[in-house]
JSON list of C-alpha atoms in Angstrom, two decimals:
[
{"chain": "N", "resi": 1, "resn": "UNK", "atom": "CA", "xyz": [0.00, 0.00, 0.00]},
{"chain": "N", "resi": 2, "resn": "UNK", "atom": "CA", "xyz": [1.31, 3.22, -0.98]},
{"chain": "N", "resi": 3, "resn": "UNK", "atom": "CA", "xyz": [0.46, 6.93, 0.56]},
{"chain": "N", "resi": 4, "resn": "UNK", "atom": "CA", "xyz": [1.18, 10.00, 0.12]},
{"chain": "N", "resi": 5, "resn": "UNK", "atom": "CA", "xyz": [3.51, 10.46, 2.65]},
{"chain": "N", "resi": 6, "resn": "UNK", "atom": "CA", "xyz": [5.79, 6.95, 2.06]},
{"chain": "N", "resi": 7, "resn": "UNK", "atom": "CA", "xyz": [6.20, 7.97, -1.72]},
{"chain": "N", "resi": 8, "resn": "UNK", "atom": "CA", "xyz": [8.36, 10.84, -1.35]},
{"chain": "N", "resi": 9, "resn": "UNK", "atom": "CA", "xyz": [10.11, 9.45, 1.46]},
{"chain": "N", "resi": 10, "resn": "UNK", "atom": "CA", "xyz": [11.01, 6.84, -1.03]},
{"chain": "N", "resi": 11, "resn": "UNK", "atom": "CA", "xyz": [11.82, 9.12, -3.54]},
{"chain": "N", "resi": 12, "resn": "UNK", "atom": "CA", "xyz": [14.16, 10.70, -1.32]},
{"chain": "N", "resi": 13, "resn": "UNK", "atom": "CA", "xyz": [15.76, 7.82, -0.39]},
{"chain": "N", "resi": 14, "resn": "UNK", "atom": "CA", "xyz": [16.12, 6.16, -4.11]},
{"chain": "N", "resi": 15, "resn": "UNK", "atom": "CA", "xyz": [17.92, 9.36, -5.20]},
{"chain": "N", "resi": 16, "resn": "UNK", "atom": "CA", "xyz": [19.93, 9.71, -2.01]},
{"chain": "N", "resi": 17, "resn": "UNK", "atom": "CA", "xyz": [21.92, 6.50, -3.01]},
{"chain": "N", "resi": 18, "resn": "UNK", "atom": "CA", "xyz": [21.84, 6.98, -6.48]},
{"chain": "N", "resi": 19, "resn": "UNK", "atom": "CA", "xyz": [23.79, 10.55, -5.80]},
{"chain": "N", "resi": 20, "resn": "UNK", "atom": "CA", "xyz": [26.20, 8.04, -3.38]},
{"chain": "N", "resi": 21, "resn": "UNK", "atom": "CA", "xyz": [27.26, 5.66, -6.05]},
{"chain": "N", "resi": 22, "resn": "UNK", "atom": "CA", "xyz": [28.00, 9.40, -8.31]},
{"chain": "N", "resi": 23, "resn": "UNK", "atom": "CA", "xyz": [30.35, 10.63, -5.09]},
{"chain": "N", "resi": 24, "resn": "UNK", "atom": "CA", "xyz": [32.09, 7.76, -4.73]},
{"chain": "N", "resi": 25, "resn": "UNK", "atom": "CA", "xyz": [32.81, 7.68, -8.37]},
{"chain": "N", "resi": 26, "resn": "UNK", "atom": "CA", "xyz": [34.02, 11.59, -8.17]},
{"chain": "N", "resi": 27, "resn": "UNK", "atom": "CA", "xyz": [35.84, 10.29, -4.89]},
{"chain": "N", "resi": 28, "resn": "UNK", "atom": "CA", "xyz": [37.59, 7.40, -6.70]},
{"chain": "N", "resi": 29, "resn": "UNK", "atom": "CA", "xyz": [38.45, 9.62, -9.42]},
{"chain": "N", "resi": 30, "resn": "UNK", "atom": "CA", "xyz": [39.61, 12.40, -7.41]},
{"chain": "N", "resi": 31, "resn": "UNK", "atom": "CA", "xyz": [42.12, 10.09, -5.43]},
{"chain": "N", "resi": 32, "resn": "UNK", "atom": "CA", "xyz": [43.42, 7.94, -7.85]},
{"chain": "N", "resi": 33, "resn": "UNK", "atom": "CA", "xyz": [43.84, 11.28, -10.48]},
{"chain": "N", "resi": 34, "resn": "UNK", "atom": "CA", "xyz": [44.21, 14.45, -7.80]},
{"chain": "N", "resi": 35, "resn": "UNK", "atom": "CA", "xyz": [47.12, 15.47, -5.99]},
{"chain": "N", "resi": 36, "resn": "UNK", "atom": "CA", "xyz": [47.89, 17.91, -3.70]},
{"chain": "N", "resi": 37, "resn": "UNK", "atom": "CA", "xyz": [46.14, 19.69, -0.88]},
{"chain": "N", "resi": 38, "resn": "UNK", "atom": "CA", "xyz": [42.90, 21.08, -3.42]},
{"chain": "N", "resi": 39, "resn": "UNK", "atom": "CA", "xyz": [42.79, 17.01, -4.17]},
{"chain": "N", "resi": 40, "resn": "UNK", "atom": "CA", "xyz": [42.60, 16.48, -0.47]},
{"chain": "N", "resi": 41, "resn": "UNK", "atom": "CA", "xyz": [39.88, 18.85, 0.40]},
{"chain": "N", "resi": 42, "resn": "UNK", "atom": "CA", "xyz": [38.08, 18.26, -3.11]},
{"chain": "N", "resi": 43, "resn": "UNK", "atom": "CA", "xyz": [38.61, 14.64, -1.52]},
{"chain": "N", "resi": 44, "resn": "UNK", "atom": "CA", "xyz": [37.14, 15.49, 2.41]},
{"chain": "N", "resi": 45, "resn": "UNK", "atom": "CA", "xyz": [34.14, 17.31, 1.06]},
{"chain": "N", "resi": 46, "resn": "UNK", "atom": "CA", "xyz": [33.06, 14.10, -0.80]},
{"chain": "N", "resi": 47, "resn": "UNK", "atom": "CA", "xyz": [33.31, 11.91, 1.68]},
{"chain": "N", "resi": 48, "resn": "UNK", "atom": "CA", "xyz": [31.25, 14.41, 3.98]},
{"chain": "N", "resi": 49, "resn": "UNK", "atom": "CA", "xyz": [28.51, 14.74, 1.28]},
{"chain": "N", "resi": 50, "resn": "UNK", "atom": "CA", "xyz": [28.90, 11.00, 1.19]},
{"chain": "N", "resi": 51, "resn": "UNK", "atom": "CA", "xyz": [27.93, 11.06, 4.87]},
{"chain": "N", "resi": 52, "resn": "UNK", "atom": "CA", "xyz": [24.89, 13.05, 4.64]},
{"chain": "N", "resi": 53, "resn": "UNK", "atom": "CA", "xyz": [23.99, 10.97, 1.69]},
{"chain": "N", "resi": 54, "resn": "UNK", "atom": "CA", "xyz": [24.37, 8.19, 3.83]},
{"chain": "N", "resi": 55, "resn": "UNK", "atom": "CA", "xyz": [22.22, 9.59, 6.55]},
{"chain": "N", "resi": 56, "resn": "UNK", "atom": "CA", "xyz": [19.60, 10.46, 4.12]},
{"chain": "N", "resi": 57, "resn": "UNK", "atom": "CA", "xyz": [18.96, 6.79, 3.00]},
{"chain": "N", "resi": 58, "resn": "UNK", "atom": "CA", "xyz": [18.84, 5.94, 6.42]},
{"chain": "N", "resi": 59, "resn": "UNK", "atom": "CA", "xyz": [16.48, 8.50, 7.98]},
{"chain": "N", "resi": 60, "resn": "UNK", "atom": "CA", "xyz": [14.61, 10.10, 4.73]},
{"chain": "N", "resi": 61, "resn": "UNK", "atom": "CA", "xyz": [11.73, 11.44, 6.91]},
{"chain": "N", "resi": 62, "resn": "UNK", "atom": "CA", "xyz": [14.52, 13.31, 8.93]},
{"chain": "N", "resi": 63, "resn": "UNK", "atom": "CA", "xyz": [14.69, 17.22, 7.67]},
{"chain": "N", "resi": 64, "resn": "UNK", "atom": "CA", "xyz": [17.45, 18.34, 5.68]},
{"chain": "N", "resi": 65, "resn": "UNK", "atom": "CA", "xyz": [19.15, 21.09, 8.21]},
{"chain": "N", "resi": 66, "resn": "UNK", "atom": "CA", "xyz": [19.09, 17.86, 10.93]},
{"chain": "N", "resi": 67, "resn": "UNK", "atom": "CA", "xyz": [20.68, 15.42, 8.55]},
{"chain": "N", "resi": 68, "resn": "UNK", "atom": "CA", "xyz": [23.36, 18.38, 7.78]},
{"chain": "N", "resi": 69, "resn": "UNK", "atom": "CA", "xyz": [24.26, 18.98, 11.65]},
{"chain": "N", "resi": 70, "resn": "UNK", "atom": "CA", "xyz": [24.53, 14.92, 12.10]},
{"chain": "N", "resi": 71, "resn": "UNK", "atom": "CA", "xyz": [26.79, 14.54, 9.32]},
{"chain": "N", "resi": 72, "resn": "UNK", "atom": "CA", "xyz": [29.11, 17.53, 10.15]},
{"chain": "N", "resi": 73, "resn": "UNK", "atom": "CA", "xyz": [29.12, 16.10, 13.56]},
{"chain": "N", "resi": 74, "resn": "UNK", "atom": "CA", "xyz": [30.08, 12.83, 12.68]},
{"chain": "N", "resi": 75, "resn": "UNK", "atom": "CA", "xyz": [32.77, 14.18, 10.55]},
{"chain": "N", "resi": 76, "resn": "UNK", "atom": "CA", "xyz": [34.49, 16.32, 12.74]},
{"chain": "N", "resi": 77, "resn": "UNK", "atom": "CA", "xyz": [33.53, 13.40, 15.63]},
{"chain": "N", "resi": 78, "resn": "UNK", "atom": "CA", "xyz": [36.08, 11.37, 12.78]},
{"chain": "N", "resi": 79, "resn": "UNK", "atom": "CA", "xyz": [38.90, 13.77, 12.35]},
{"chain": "N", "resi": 80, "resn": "UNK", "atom": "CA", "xyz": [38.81, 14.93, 16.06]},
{"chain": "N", "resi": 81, "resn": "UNK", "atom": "CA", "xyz": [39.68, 11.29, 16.70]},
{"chain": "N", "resi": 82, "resn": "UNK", "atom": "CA", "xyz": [42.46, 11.25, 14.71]},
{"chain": "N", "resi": 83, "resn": "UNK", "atom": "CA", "xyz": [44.12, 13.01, 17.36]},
{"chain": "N", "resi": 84, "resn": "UNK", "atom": "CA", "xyz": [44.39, 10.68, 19.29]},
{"chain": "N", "resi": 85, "resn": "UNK", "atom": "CA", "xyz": [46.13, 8.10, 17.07]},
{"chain": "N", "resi": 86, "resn": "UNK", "atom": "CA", "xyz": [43.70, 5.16, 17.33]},
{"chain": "N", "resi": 87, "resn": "UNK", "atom": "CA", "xyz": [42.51, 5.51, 13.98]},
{"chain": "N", "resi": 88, "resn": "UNK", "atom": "CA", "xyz": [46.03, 4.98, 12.52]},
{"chain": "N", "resi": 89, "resn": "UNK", "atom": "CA", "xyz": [46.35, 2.09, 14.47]},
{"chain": "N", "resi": 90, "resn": "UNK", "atom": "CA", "xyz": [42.88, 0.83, 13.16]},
{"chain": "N", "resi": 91, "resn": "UNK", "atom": "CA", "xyz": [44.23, 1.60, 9.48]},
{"chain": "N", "resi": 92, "resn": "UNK", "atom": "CA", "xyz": [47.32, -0.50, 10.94]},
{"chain": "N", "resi": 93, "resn": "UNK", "atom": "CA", "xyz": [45.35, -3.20, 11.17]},
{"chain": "N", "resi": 94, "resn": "UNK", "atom": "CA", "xyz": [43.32, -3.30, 8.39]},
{"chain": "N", "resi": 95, "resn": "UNK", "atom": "CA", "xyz": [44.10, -0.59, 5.49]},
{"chain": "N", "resi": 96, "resn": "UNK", "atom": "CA", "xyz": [41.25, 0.31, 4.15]},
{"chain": "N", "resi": 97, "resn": "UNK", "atom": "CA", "xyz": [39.90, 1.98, 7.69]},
{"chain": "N", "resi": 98, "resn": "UNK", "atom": "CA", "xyz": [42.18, 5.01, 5.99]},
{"chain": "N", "resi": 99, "resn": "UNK", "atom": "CA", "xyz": [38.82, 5.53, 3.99]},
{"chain": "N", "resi": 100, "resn": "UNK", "atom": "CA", "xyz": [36.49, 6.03, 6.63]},
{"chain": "N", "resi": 101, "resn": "UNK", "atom": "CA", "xyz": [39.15, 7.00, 9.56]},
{"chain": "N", "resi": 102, "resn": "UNK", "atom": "CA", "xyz": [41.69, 8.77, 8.12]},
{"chain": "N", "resi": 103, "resn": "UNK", "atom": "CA", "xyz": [45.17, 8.71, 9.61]},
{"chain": "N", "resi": 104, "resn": "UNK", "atom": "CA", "xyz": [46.35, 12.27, 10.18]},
{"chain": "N", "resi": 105, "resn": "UNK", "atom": "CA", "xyz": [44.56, 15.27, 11.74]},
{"chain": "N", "resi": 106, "resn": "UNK", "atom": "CA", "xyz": [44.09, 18.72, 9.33]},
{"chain": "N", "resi": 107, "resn": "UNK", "atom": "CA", "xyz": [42.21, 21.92, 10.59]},
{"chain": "N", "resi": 108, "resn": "UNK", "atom": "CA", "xyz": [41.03, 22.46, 6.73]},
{"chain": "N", "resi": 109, "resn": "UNK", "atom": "CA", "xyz": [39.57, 19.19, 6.91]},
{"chain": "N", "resi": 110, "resn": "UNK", "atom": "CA", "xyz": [36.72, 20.39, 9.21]},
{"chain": "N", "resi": 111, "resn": "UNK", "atom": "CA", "xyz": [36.06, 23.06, 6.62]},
{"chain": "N", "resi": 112, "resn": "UNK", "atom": "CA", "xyz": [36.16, 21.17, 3.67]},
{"chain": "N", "resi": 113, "resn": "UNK", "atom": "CA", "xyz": [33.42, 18.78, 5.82]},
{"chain": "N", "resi": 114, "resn": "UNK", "atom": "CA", "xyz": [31.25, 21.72, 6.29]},
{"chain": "N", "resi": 115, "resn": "UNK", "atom": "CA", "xyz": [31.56, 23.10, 2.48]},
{"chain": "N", "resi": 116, "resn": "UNK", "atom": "CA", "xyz": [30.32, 19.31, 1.27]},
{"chain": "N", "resi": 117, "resn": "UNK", "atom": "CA", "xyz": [27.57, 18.62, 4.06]},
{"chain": "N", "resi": 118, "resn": "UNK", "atom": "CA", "xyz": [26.33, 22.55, 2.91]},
{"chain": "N", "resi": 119, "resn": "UNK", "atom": "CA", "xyz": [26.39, 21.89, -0.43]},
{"chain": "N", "resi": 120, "resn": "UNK", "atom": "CA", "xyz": [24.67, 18.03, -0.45]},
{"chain": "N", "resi": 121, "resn": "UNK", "atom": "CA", "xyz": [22.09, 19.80, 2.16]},
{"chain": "N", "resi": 122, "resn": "UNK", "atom": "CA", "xyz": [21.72, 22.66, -0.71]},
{"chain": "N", "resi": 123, "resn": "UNK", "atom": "CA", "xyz": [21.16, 20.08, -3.49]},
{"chain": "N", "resi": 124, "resn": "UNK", "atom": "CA", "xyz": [19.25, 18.11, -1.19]},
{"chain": "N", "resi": 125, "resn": "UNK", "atom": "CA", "xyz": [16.72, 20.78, 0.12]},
{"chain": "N", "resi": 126, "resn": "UNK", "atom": "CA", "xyz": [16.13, 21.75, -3.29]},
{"chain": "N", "resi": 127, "resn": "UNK", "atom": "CA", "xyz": [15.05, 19.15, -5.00]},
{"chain": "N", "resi": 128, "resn": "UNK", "atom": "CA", "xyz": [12.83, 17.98, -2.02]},
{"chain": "N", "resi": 129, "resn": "UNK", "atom": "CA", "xyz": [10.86, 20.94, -1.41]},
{"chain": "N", "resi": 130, "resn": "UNK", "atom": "CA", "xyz": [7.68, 19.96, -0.67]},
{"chain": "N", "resi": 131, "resn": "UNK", "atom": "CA", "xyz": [5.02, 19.78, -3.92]},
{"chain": "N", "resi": 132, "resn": "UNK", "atom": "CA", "xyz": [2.70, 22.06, -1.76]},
{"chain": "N", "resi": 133, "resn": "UNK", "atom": "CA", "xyz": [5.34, 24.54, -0.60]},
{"chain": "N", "resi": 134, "resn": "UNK", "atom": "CA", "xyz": [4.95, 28.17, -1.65]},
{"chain": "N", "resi": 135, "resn": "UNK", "atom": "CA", "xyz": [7.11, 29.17, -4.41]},
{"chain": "N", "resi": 136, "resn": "UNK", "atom": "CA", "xyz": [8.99, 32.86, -3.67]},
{"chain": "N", "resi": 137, "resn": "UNK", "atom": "CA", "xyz": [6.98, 34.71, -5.85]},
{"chain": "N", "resi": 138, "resn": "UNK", "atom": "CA", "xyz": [3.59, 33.53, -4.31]},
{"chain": "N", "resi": 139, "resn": "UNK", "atom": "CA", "xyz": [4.53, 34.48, -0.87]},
{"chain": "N", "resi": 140, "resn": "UNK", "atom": "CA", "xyz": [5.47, 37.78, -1.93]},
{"chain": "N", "resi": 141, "resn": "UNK", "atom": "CA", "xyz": [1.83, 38.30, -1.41]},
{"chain": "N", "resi": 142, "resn": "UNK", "atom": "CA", "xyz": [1.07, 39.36, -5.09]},
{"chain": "N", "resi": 143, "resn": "UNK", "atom": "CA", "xyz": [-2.03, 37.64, -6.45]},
{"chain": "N", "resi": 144, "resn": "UNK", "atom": "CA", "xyz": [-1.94, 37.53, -10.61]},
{"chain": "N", "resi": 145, "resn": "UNK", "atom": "CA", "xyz": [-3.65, 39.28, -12.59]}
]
């Protein structure tokens, strides 16, 4: 049985993890092809737009701004840890923790985690605004004529 209200949430979801197989693509590529430090943050704000994409699929009915707080939380909750070594010695262990843990700590890696959850929260919002949701010229209060 469908409704009204489990069609968009699966909507939501269905293009939530379609956009997650296109970052980790852009991720892939921008690894195996990008160098330097724009590589690296180009690099950090896919995996946190992976994150909220992540979060999405999970919890579709969840609003967009809530999603984008949990995600930069978890992000920064991920490279605060890497202060205090245990996710090298995870990656020790097993290698490819380095692609959810990370190894070394970087300051511009909390802003480039920001920049992607704001800008998968941007697309995100956008293309989920509710059918019945005023447009900007129709709350402007003008009526046409």
């Amino acid at each position: 049985m469908t409704t009204e209200r489990t069609v968009p949430t699966t909507r939501r979801r269905v293009v939530a993890c379609c956009a997650a197989l296109v970052v980790v693509v852009a991720g892939v590529v921008v690894t195996r092809v990008g160098t330097g430090p724009a590589a690296d943050l180009a690099g950090d704000a896919l995996y946190a737009a992976l994150v909220y994409l992540v979060l999405v699929a999970a919890a579709p009915r969840w609003r967009s701004r809530t999603v984008g707080a949990v995600a930069v939380a978890l992000c920064w909750a991920v490279e605060l840890a890497q202060l205090t070594g245990l996710p090298a010695d995870v990656v020790g262990w097993w290698s490819p923790a380095r692609y959810v843990l990370g190894t070394t700590f970087g300051w511009w890696d909390l802003v480039a985690y920001a920049v992607g959850v704001a800008v998968a929260l941007a697309v995100d919002a956008s293309v989920h605004r509710p059918m019945n949701a005023p447009s900007s010229s129709s709350r402007s209060g003008v009526v046409g004529r």
